[in-house]
């Protein structure tokens, strides 16, 4: 047994066994003998070459790490119980969460499903909202500081947290934070704000669905250079989570998603697919069709206009099956070449010309109905006949697209392209495409 393991802090906190080590110290499994409960104890080791001024800064940062979460009341933020000074260095006593971090899970399982990441993101956003309302900016949100305790998601490690009422503890010229997850404005030397934390949330969600952060490079300087000069690469596996990630990774903080808008998009990502899975065929309905025909005529010296208003009841037919059997041939039996059968009559047809054709197709409305969220194998195709559709292609260069029989231009590698189609009786026949 080591000397540390024999320690009892403040006559009540007994060290039991080592859980893990980091650059600044060790985390121990402990036991609070007074309250008879298990605790986690973070032992912070001071570098031997610290000056007296640096030592004071270190102690202040330790107290800040303890005070920041102690001021907050959220199940998504680790609970701090006590701070003890023993053997000339600080120890933080907190709740014991014996669960893997998000980083552990990514390293073990690779990219996570978008629905699970949306759940993680929603709880992290709740934790950030609680912190930001109290004037606390975390400044170091990343997968290793996110613990997954069953359905509970816990934000930890407030060592770099900044409160609007605290003094600045970072030396000029010292970079604090994790380069792969830090916001561009903070990397450029500006003060961290709540929107900086929202960027870090976006980078964390990106890492969870893609398996690595958006700007990770071979070293710190290359990472910071990419962060400053390159656009965020589009997430290819995010599915309905893509609008959230894209909105959080906007480099201009004034145009970045707010808490409220991020929460709204996360709710859509969580509820959209589930509502689609629960959808059942609706009974036949009748809707009021109002058709306005404008008839214009010109007579010698004046213009005469006539308007006819036709009002009728029209039975709405049940919609076709969300996805049809994938047409893989052009009618000649050769897969993936020419124009697939059905392309001339379908509202939308998408065929994978190569690997990585990721599609997300939905029917817009008061409740989003998701028809498809998948990556097509080369040569596979999907056909849709619904009059109103929205289609998002994560990598448009890998997909061939026909809308109302018209073949759309090829996209660029990695380009995310969105098509909105409306050929309903009230909407006319139209489509629009946007790239990003």
Tab-separated table of C-alpha atoms in Angstrom:
chain	number	residue	atom	x	y	z
A	1	UNK	CA	0.000	0.000	0.000
A	2	UNK	CA	1.368	3.426	-0.977
A	3	UNK	CA	1.716	6.304	1.451
A	4	UNK	CA	-1.189	8.087	-0.259
A	5	UNK	CA	-3.481	5.081	0.174
A	6	UNK	CA	-2.923	5.243	3.936
A	7	UNK	CA	-4.004	8.879	4.042
A	8	UNK	CA	-7.197	10.051	5.707
A	9	UNK	CA	-8.019	13.609	4.671
A	10	UNK	CA	-9.566	16.015	7.186
A	11	UNK	CA	-10.030	13.030	9.543
A	12	UNK	CA	-12.909	11.694	7.408
A	13	UNK	CA	-12.012	11.092	3.709
A	14	UNK	CA	-10.121	7.804	3.373
A	15	UNK	CA	-8.319	6.934	0.125
A	16	UNK	CA	-9.260	3.424	-1.023
A	17	UNK	CA	-7.729	2.836	-4.457
A	18	UNK	CA	-6.467	4.728	-7.481
A	19	UNK	CA	-8.922	5.231	-10.345
A	20	UNK	CA	-6.743	7.096	-12.836
A	21	UNK	CA	-3.972	9.609	-13.411
A	22	UNK	CA	-3.693	12.768	-15.457
A	23	UNK	CA	-1.158	15.480	-16.148
A	24	UNK	CA	-1.984	17.387	-12.958
A	25	UNK	CA	-2.665	14.612	-10.480
A	26	UNK	CA	-4.577	11.479	-9.541
A	27	UNK	CA	-8.222	10.563	-9.051
A	28	UNK	CA	-8.937	8.189	-6.152
A	29	UNK	CA	-11.853	6.099	-5.072
A	30	UNK	CA	-12.485	7.219	-1.501
A	31	UNK	CA	-14.832	6.766	1.427
A	32	UNK	CA	-16.391	9.429	3.588
A	33	UNK	CA	-16.221	7.806	7.038
A	34	UNK	CA	-18.433	10.496	8.594
A	35	UNK	CA	-21.365	10.065	6.187
A	36	UNK	CA	-20.509	6.452	5.239
A	37	UNK	CA	-20.587	6.918	1.479
A	38	UNK	CA	-18.282	6.340	-1.461
A	39	UNK	CA	-16.679	9.454	-2.983
A	40	UNK	CA	-14.199	10.413	-5.685
A	41	UNK	CA	-11.157	12.384	-4.540
A	42	UNK	CA	-9.077	14.379	-6.996
A	43	UNK	CA	-5.496	14.866	-5.813
A	44	UNK	CA	-3.850	17.836	-7.534
A	45	UNK	CA	-0.066	17.750	-7.715
A	46	UNK	CA	1.880	20.998	-8.040
A	47	UNK	CA	4.843	20.943	-10.444
A	48	UNK	CA	8.070	21.180	-8.459
A	49	UNK	CA	9.394	24.201	-10.378
A	50	UNK	CA	6.391	26.460	-9.699
A	51	UNK	CA	7.193	29.929	-8.415
A	52	UNK	CA	5.324	31.260	-5.413
A	53	UNK	CA	3.107	33.379	-7.681
A	54	UNK	CA	2.323	30.354	-9.862
A	55	UNK	CA	1.563	28.330	-6.756
A	56	UNK	CA	-1.013	30.920	-5.688
A	57	UNK	CA	-2.587	30.803	-9.172
A	58	UNK	CA	-2.725	26.993	-8.968
A	59	UNK	CA	-4.544	27.080	-5.618
A	60	UNK	CA	-7.001	29.663	-6.889
A	61	UNK	CA	-7.749	27.593	-9.991
A	62	UNK	CA	-8.326	24.550	-7.782
A	63	UNK	CA	-10.823	26.446	-5.669
A	64	UNK	CA	-12.516	27.673	-8.819
A	65	UNK	CA	-12.777	24.100	-10.124
A	66	UNK	CA	-14.594	23.176	-6.925
A	67	UNK	CA	-16.729	26.308	-6.609
A	68	UNK	CA	-18.059	26.394	-10.171
A	69	UNK	CA	-20.044	23.114	-10.067
A	70	UNK	CA	-20.825	23.602	-6.363
A	71	UNK	CA	-22.824	26.731	-7.306
A	72	UNK	CA	-24.917	24.818	-9.841
A	73	UNK	CA	-27.828	22.443	-9.374
A	74	UNK	CA	-28.121	20.051	-12.293
A	75	UNK	CA	-28.056	16.274	-12.618
A	76	UNK	CA	-25.886	16.846	-15.707
A	77	UNK	CA	-23.077	18.491	-13.675
A	78	UNK	CA	-20.795	16.583	-11.313
A	79	UNK	CA	-21.534	17.330	-7.651
A	80	UNK	CA	-18.657	18.660	-5.503
A	81	UNK	CA	-18.755	17.962	-1.756
A	82	UNK	CA	-15.591	19.468	-0.262
A	83	UNK	CA	-12.071	20.867	-0.792
A	84	UNK	CA	-9.282	19.823	1.582
A	85	UNK	CA	-5.693	21.089	1.881
A	86	UNK	CA	-3.477	18.190	2.987
A	87	UNK	CA	0.304	17.681	2.693
A	88	UNK	CA	0.641	21.132	1.183
A	89	UNK	CA	-1.648	20.496	-1.804
A	90	UNK	CA	-5.392	20.639	-2.555
A	91	UNK	CA	-7.774	17.660	-2.819
A	92	UNK	CA	-11.304	17.934	-4.281
A	93	UNK	CA	-13.964	15.583	-2.897
A	94	UNK	CA	-16.869	14.910	-5.279
A	95	UNK	CA	-19.514	12.365	-6.187
A	96	UNK	CA	-18.179	9.042	-7.432
A	97	UNK	CA	-19.345	8.196	-10.979
A	98	UNK	CA	-17.944	4.843	-12.019
A	99	UNK	CA	-18.804	5.134	-15.689
A	100	UNK	CA	-16.866	5.565	-18.945
A	101	UNK	CA	-16.315	8.943	-20.527
A	102	UNK	CA	-17.612	9.799	-23.981
A	103	UNK	CA	-14.002	9.630	-25.176
A	104	UNK	CA	-13.701	6.067	-23.807
A	105	UNK	CA	-16.868	5.076	-25.649
A	106	UNK	CA	-15.716	6.579	-28.965
A	107	UNK	CA	-12.336	4.834	-28.678
A	108	UNK	CA	-14.017	1.523	-27.831
A	109	UNK	CA	-17.026	1.519	-30.195
A	110	UNK	CA	-16.162	4.094	-32.859
A	111	UNK	CA	-18.792	6.580	-34.138
A	112	UNK	CA	-22.052	6.538	-32.175
A	113	UNK	CA	-25.624	6.528	-33.604
A	114	UNK	CA	-27.053	10.037	-34.161
A	115	UNK	CA	-30.025	9.409	-31.848
A	116	UNK	CA	-27.750	8.558	-28.926
A	117	UNK	CA	-25.540	11.568	-29.641
A	118	UNK	CA	-28.631	13.812	-29.765
A	119	UNK	CA	-29.579	12.567	-26.272
A	120	UNK	CA	-26.046	13.307	-25.026
A	121	UNK	CA	-26.115	16.737	-26.641
A	122	UNK	CA	-29.464	17.646	-25.097
A	123	UNK	CA	-28.230	16.910	-21.562
A	124	UNK	CA	-24.937	18.729	-22.137
A	125	UNK	CA	-26.857	21.734	-23.423
A	126	UNK	CA	-28.937	21.682	-20.219
A	127	UNK	CA	-25.726	21.661	-18.161
A	128	UNK	CA	-24.310	24.586	-20.148
A	129	UNK	CA	-27.543	26.566	-19.803
A	130	UNK	CA	-27.377	26.143	-16.019
A	131	UNK	CA	-23.702	27.212	-15.938
A	132	UNK	CA	-24.159	30.165	-18.264
A	133	UNK	CA	-27.154	31.479	-16.296
A	134	UNK	CA	-24.820	31.618	-13.290
A	135	UNK	CA	-22.147	33.470	-15.264
A	136	UNK	CA	-19.855	30.419	-15.571
A	137	UNK	CA	-18.142	29.468	-18.852
A	138	UNK	CA	-16.695	25.953	-18.820
A	139	UNK	CA	-13.952	26.582	-21.469
A	140	UNK	CA	-12.898	22.918	-21.735
A	141	UNK	CA	-15.903	20.921	-22.949
A	142	UNK	CA	-14.625	17.785	-24.735
A	143	UNK	CA	-15.456	14.044	-24.775
A	144	UNK	CA	-13.011	13.159	-21.970
A	145	UNK	CA	-14.887	15.566	-19.642
A	146	UNK	CA	-18.273	13.953	-20.340
A	147	UNK	CA	-19.236	10.901	-18.258
A	148	UNK	CA	-22.006	8.523	-19.358
A	149	UNK	CA	-23.792	6.996	-16.363
A	150	UNK	CA	-26.544	4.977	-18.037
A	151	UNK	CA	-28.999	7.534	-19.434
A	152	UNK	CA	-27.413	10.248	-17.314
A	153	UNK	CA	-24.815	12.497	-18.992
A	154	UNK	CA	-22.487	14.348	-16.609
A	155	UNK	CA	-20.215	17.312	-17.388
A	156	UNK	CA	-17.046	17.321	-15.265
A	157	UNK	CA	-13.699	19.105	-14.861
A	158	UNK	CA	-14.388	22.802	-14.359
A	159	UNK	CA	-10.669	23.504	-13.874
A	160	UNK	CA	-10.630	26.103	-16.647
A	161	UNK	CA	-14.101	27.459	-15.915
A	162	UNK	CA	-14.374	31.245	-15.853
A	163	UNK	CA	-16.911	33.107	-13.758
A	164	UNK	CA	-17.856	36.690	-14.526
A	165	UNK	CA	-17.044	37.506	-10.903
A	166	UNK	CA	-13.626	35.818	-10.739
A	167	UNK	CA	-10.161	37.108	-11.497
A	168	UNK	CA	-8.251	36.093	-14.595
A	169	UNK	CA	-5.940	33.179	-13.790
A	170	UNK	CA	-4.436	32.522	-17.216
A	171	UNK	CA	-1.078	34.084	-17.985
A	172	UNK	CA	-0.731	36.193	-21.100
A	173	UNK	CA	0.680	34.061	-23.917
A	174	UNK	CA	-0.416	30.764	-22.342
A	175	UNK	CA	-2.933	28.749	-24.366
A	176	UNK	CA	-5.547	27.063	-22.177
A	177	UNK	CA	-7.975	24.432	-23.362
A	178	UNK	CA	-7.937	21.581	-25.879
A	179	UNK	CA	-7.047	22.754	-29.425
A	180	UNK	CA	-9.286	20.218	-31.174
A	181	UNK	CA	-12.349	21.477	-29.254
A	182	UNK	CA	-11.619	25.148	-28.576
A	183	UNK	CA	-13.657	27.847	-30.347
A	184	UNK	CA	-11.866	29.819	-33.121
A	185	UNK	CA	-12.272	33.162	-31.334
A	186	UNK	CA	-10.706	31.780	-28.138
A	187	UNK	CA	-7.814	30.278	-30.112
A	188	UNK	CA	-7.311	33.743	-31.630
A	189	UNK	CA	-6.932	35.268	-28.157
A	190	UNK	CA	-10.442	36.589	-27.490
A	191	UNK	CA	-12.233	36.086	-24.185
A	192	UNK	CA	-14.271	32.891	-23.838
A	193	UNK	CA	-18.052	33.391	-23.780
A	194	UNK	CA	-21.070	31.092	-23.521
A	195	UNK	CA	-21.053	30.829	-27.325
A	196	UNK	CA	-17.492	29.508	-27.129
A	197	UNK	CA	-18.838	26.628	-25.043
A	198	UNK	CA	-21.499	26.045	-27.705
A	199	UNK	CA	-18.764	25.666	-30.342
A	200	UNK	CA	-17.052	23.097	-28.106
A	201	UNK	CA	-20.391	21.294	-27.790
A	202	UNK	CA	-20.632	21.161	-31.583
A	203	UNK	CA	-17.093	19.791	-31.893
A	204	UNK	CA	-17.876	17.193	-29.203
A	205	UNK	CA	-21.064	16.044	-30.978
A	206	UNK	CA	-19.138	15.934	-34.273
A	207	UNK	CA	-16.491	13.695	-32.681
A	208	UNK	CA	-19.208	11.431	-31.290
A	209	UNK	CA	-20.882	10.778	-34.668
A	210	UNK	CA	-17.743	10.841	-36.845
A	211	UNK	CA	-15.207	9.236	-34.493
A	212	UNK	CA	-12.853	12.258	-34.420
A	213	UNK	CA	-13.143	16.047	-33.927
A	214	UNK	CA	-13.545	18.241	-37.032
A	215	UNK	CA	-10.136	19.949	-36.937
A	216	UNK	CA	-7.883	17.299	-35.403
A	217	UNK	CA	-4.470	17.272	-37.108
A	218	UNK	CA	-1.049	15.731	-36.425
A	219	UNK	CA	0.049	18.434	-33.937
A	220	UNK	CA	-1.219	21.479	-32.042
A	221	UNK	CA	-0.012	24.066	-34.580
A	222	UNK	CA	-1.566	22.210	-37.513
A	223	UNK	CA	-4.840	21.908	-35.585
A	224	UNK	CA	-4.929	25.632	-34.770
A	225	UNK	CA	-4.054	26.496	-38.376
A	226	UNK	CA	-6.926	24.359	-39.678
A	227	UNK	CA	-9.244	25.882	-37.091
A	228	UNK	CA	-8.366	29.382	-38.286
A	229	UNK	CA	-8.282	28.820	-42.044
A	230	UNK	CA	-10.474	25.878	-43.047
A	231	UNK	CA	-14.266	25.444	-43.036
A	232	UNK	CA	-15.639	22.668	-40.833
A	233	UNK	CA	-15.805	19.415	-42.824
A	234	UNK	CA	-19.441	18.298	-43.252
A	235	UNK	CA	-20.432	15.440	-40.938
A	236	UNK	CA	-21.232	12.360	-43.039
A	237	UNK	CA	-22.833	10.170	-40.362
A	238	UNK	CA	-24.867	12.769	-38.471
A	239	UNK	CA	-28.233	12.234	-40.182
A	240	UNK	CA	-30.880	14.448	-38.496
A	241	UNK	CA	-28.183	15.813	-36.166
A	242	UNK	CA	-26.367	17.574	-39.035
A	243	UNK	CA	-28.309	20.899	-38.725
A	244	UNK	CA	-27.373	21.087	-35.026
A	245	UNK	CA	-23.671	20.419	-35.625
A	246	UNK	CA	-23.511	22.753	-38.619
A	247	UNK	CA	-25.179	25.553	-36.628
A	248	UNK	CA	-22.869	25.147	-33.632
A	249	UNK	CA	-19.697	25.061	-35.750
A	250	UNK	CA	-20.251	28.498	-37.300
A	251	UNK	CA	-16.969	30.380	-36.887
A	252	UNK	CA	-18.561	33.780	-36.330
A	253	UNK	CA	-19.869	33.578	-32.736
A	254	UNK	CA	-22.612	36.131	-33.397
A	255	UNK	CA	-24.082	33.829	-36.075
A	256	UNK	CA	-23.643	30.631	-34.065
A	257	UNK	CA	-26.725	28.854	-32.709
A	258	UNK	CA	-28.060	30.183	-29.421
A	259	UNK	CA	-29.081	27.887	-26.556
A	260	UNK	CA	-32.728	28.125	-27.593
A	261	UNK	CA	-32.155	27.371	-31.281
A	262	UNK	CA	-29.744	24.552	-30.496
A	263	UNK	CA	-32.323	23.039	-28.119
A	264	UNK	CA	-35.016	23.288	-30.806
A	265	UNK	CA	-32.852	21.510	-33.400
A	266	UNK	CA	-31.843	18.837	-30.907
A	267	UNK	CA	-35.505	18.193	-30.111
A	268	UNK	CA	-36.222	17.783	-33.817
A	269	UNK	CA	-33.315	15.373	-34.151
A	270	UNK	CA	-34.636	13.372	-31.182
A	271	UNK	CA	-38.356	13.391	-31.997
A	272	UNK	CA	-38.392	13.352	-35.798
A	273	UNK	CA	-37.180	9.786	-36.402
A	274	UNK	CA	-39.227	8.405	-33.513
A	275	UNK	CA	-42.439	10.015	-34.754
A	276	UNK	CA	-41.772	8.566	-38.193
A	277	UNK	CA	-41.407	5.072	-36.746
A	278	UNK	CA	-44.707	5.448	-34.883
A	279	UNK	CA	-46.568	6.767	-37.929
A	280	UNK	CA	-49.634	4.763	-38.964
A	281	UNK	CA	-51.738	5.119	-42.125
A	282	UNK	CA	-54.326	7.823	-41.628
A	283	UNK	CA	-57.979	7.385	-42.465
A	284	UNK	CA	-59.089	9.015	-45.723
A	285	UNK	CA	-59.635	12.713	-45.218
A	286	UNK	CA	-61.290	15.436	-47.157
A	287	UNK	CA	-59.629	18.739	-47.676
A	288	UNK	CA	-60.864	21.974	-49.121
A	289	UNK	CA	-59.289	22.726	-52.457
A	290	UNK	CA	-59.388	26.329	-53.553
A	291	UNK	CA	-58.293	26.890	-57.121
A	292	UNK	CA	-58.021	30.410	-58.406
A	293	UNK	CA	-57.815	30.798	-62.156
A	294	UNK	CA	-56.835	34.171	-63.495
A	295	UNK	CA	-58.026	34.935	-66.973
A	296	UNK	CA	-56.746	38.105	-68.602
A	297	UNK	CA	-57.973	39.689	-71.796
A	298	UNK	CA	-57.049	42.890	-73.591
A	299	UNK	CA	-59.718	44.809	-75.369
A	300	UNK	CA	-58.780	47.640	-77.766
A	301	UNK	CA	-58.197	50.577	-75.423
A	302	UNK	CA	-58.475	48.942	-71.984
A	303	UNK	CA	-57.566	45.750	-70.062
A	304	UNK	CA	-60.290	43.592	-68.678
A	305	UNK	CA	-59.447	40.920	-66.061
A	306	UNK	CA	-61.741	38.149	-64.930
A	307	UNK	CA	-61.243	35.915	-61.893
A	308	UNK	CA	-62.992	32.600	-61.427
A	309	UNK	CA	-63.091	31.048	-57.942
A	310	UNK	CA	-63.709	27.338	-57.807
A	311	UNK	CA	-64.304	25.706	-54.417
A	312	UNK	CA	-64.657	21.963	-54.114
A	313	UNK	CA	-64.270	19.005	-51.808
A	314	UNK	CA	-61.569	16.573	-52.787
A	315	UNK	CA	-60.872	13.227	-51.210
A	316	UNK	CA	-57.200	12.933	-50.272
A	317	UNK	CA	-55.773	9.648	-51.405
A	318	UNK	CA	-53.528	7.673	-49.088
A	319	UNK	CA	-49.877	8.311	-49.864
A	320	UNK	CA	-47.711	5.608	-51.396
A	321	UNK	CA	-45.308	3.536	-49.367
A	322	UNK	CA	-42.455	5.732	-48.011
A	323	UNK	CA	-39.793	3.761	-49.851
A	324	UNK	CA	-40.223	1.755	-53.001
A	325	UNK	CA	-38.101	-1.265	-53.952
A	326	UNK	CA	-34.762	0.190	-55.012
A	327	UNK	CA	-34.564	0.461	-58.791
A	328	UNK	CA	-31.017	-0.639	-59.590
A	329	UNK	CA	-31.155	-0.786	-63.350
A	330	UNK	CA	-31.922	1.505	-66.249
A	331	UNK	CA	-34.194	-1.027	-67.936
A	332	UNK	CA	-31.368	-2.760	-69.773
A	333	UNK	CA	-30.396	-4.911	-66.801
A	334	UNK	CA	-27.086	-3.159	-66.174
A	335	UNK	CA	-26.957	-1.866	-62.597
A	336	UNK	CA	-26.168	1.736	-61.771
A	337	UNK	CA	-25.883	3.139	-65.327
A	338	UNK	CA	-28.036	5.436	-67.439
A	339	UNK	CA	-31.397	6.648	-66.165
A	340	UNK	CA	-33.066	4.263	-63.687
A	341	UNK	CA	-36.600	3.096	-64.449
A	342	UNK	CA	-39.148	5.313	-62.750
A	343	UNK	CA	-36.927	8.394	-62.666
A	344	UNK	CA	-39.120	10.220	-65.211
A	345	UNK	CA	-42.278	9.886	-63.112
A	346	UNK	CA	-40.930	10.020	-59.545
A	347	UNK	CA	-40.868	13.159	-57.447
A	348	UNK	CA	-37.358	12.207	-56.340
A	349	UNK	CA	-34.963	9.406	-57.204
A	350	UNK	CA	-31.480	9.092	-55.701
A	351	UNK	CA	-28.895	6.538	-56.847
A	352	UNK	CA	-25.443	5.955	-55.364
A	353	UNK	CA	-22.797	6.419	-58.022
A	354	UNK	CA	-20.081	5.630	-55.456
A	355	UNK	CA	-19.481	4.908	-51.802
A	356	UNK	CA	-20.601	7.482	-49.234
A	357	UNK	CA	-23.980	8.454	-50.749
A	358	UNK	CA	-25.640	9.375	-47.444
A	359	UNK	CA	-29.276	10.511	-47.753
A	360	UNK	CA	-31.869	11.899	-45.345
A	361	UNK	CA	-35.335	12.242	-46.887
A	362	UNK	CA	-38.351	13.631	-45.039
A	363	UNK	CA	-41.854	14.965	-45.609
A	364	UNK	CA	-42.169	18.507	-44.192
A	365	UNK	CA	-45.144	19.529	-42.108
A	366	UNK	CA	-46.261	20.336	-38.586
A	367	UNK	CA	-44.681	16.974	-37.667
A	368	UNK	CA	-41.592	15.876	-39.530
A	369	UNK	CA	-41.949	12.425	-41.145
A	370	UNK	CA	-38.622	10.753	-41.926
A	371	UNK	CA	-38.693	8.412	-44.920
A	372	UNK	CA	-35.032	7.455	-45.155
A	373	UNK	CA	-31.833	7.992	-43.188
A	374	UNK	CA	-29.180	5.703	-44.651
A	375	UNK	CA	-26.012	5.329	-46.690
A	376	UNK	CA	-26.643	3.643	-50.027
A	377	UNK	CA	-24.367	0.960	-51.449
A	378	UNK	CA	-22.927	1.728	-54.881
A	379	UNK	CA	-25.607	1.198	-57.538
A	380	UNK	CA	-28.523	1.206	-55.073
A	381	UNK	CA	-31.357	3.678	-55.615
A	382	UNK	CA	-34.371	4.991	-53.740
A	383	UNK	CA	-37.529	6.361	-55.383
A	384	UNK	CA	-40.166	8.605	-53.789
A	385	UNK	CA	-43.550	9.748	-55.104
A	386	UNK	CA	-44.728	12.042	-52.304
A	387	UNK	CA	-45.647	15.507	-53.657
A	388	UNK	CA	-43.650	17.350	-50.967
A	389	UNK	CA	-40.153	16.263	-49.958
A	390	UNK	CA	-36.944	17.523	-48.432
A	391	UNK	CA	-33.768	15.595	-49.238
A	392	UNK	CA	-30.339	16.154	-47.684
A	393	UNK	CA	-27.274	14.574	-49.328
A	394	UNK	CA	-24.237	14.542	-47.038
A	395	UNK	CA	-21.788	13.820	-49.884
A	396	UNK	CA	-23.515	14.933	-53.078
A	397	UNK	CA	-20.620	13.867	-55.336
A	398	UNK	CA	-21.419	10.231	-54.534
A	399	UNK	CA	-25.101	10.525	-55.541
A	400	UNK	CA	-27.073	10.876	-58.784
A	401	UNK	CA	-30.318	12.810	-58.287
A	402	UNK	CA	-33.452	13.064	-60.446
A	403	UNK	CA	-36.218	15.495	-59.434
A	404	UNK	CA	-39.474	15.423	-61.401
A	405	UNK	CA	-37.602	13.553	-64.135
A	406	UNK	CA	-34.754	16.076	-64.380
A	407	UNK	CA	-31.193	14.901	-63.654
A	408	UNK	CA	-29.463	17.343	-61.300
A	409	UNK	CA	-25.825	18.479	-61.690
A	410	UNK	CA	-23.152	16.497	-59.893
A	411	UNK	CA	-22.001	17.887	-56.526
A	412	UNK	CA	-18.495	18.345	-55.183
A	413	UNK	CA	-16.802	15.743	-52.940
A	414	UNK	CA	-17.862	16.294	-49.329
A	415	UNK	CA	-20.484	18.902	-50.308
A	416	UNK	CA	-23.771	18.732	-48.388
A	417	UNK	CA	-26.701	19.557	-50.671
A	418	UNK	CA	-30.367	20.066	-49.741
A	419	UNK	CA	-33.318	19.751	-52.177
A	420	UNK	CA	-36.854	20.923	-51.406
A	421	UNK	CA	-39.502	19.580	-53.800
A	422	UNK	CA	-43.142	20.689	-54.016
A	423	UNK	CA	-45.412	19.553	-56.814
A	424	UNK	CA	-48.588	19.438	-54.731
A	425	UNK	CA	-51.795	20.878	-56.233
A	426	UNK	CA	-51.465	23.984	-54.062
A	427	UNK	CA	-47.764	24.398	-54.451
A	428	UNK	CA	-47.269	23.991	-58.160
A	429	UNK	CA	-44.289	22.071	-59.450
A	430	UNK	CA	-41.015	23.406	-58.122
A	431	UNK	CA	-37.738	22.336	-56.621
A	432	UNK	CA	-34.812	24.145	-55.094
A	433	UNK	CA	-31.356	22.961	-54.180
A	434	UNK	CA	-28.764	24.456	-51.895
A	435	UNK	CA	-25.192	23.372	-51.343
A	436	UNK	CA	-22.976	23.798	-48.333
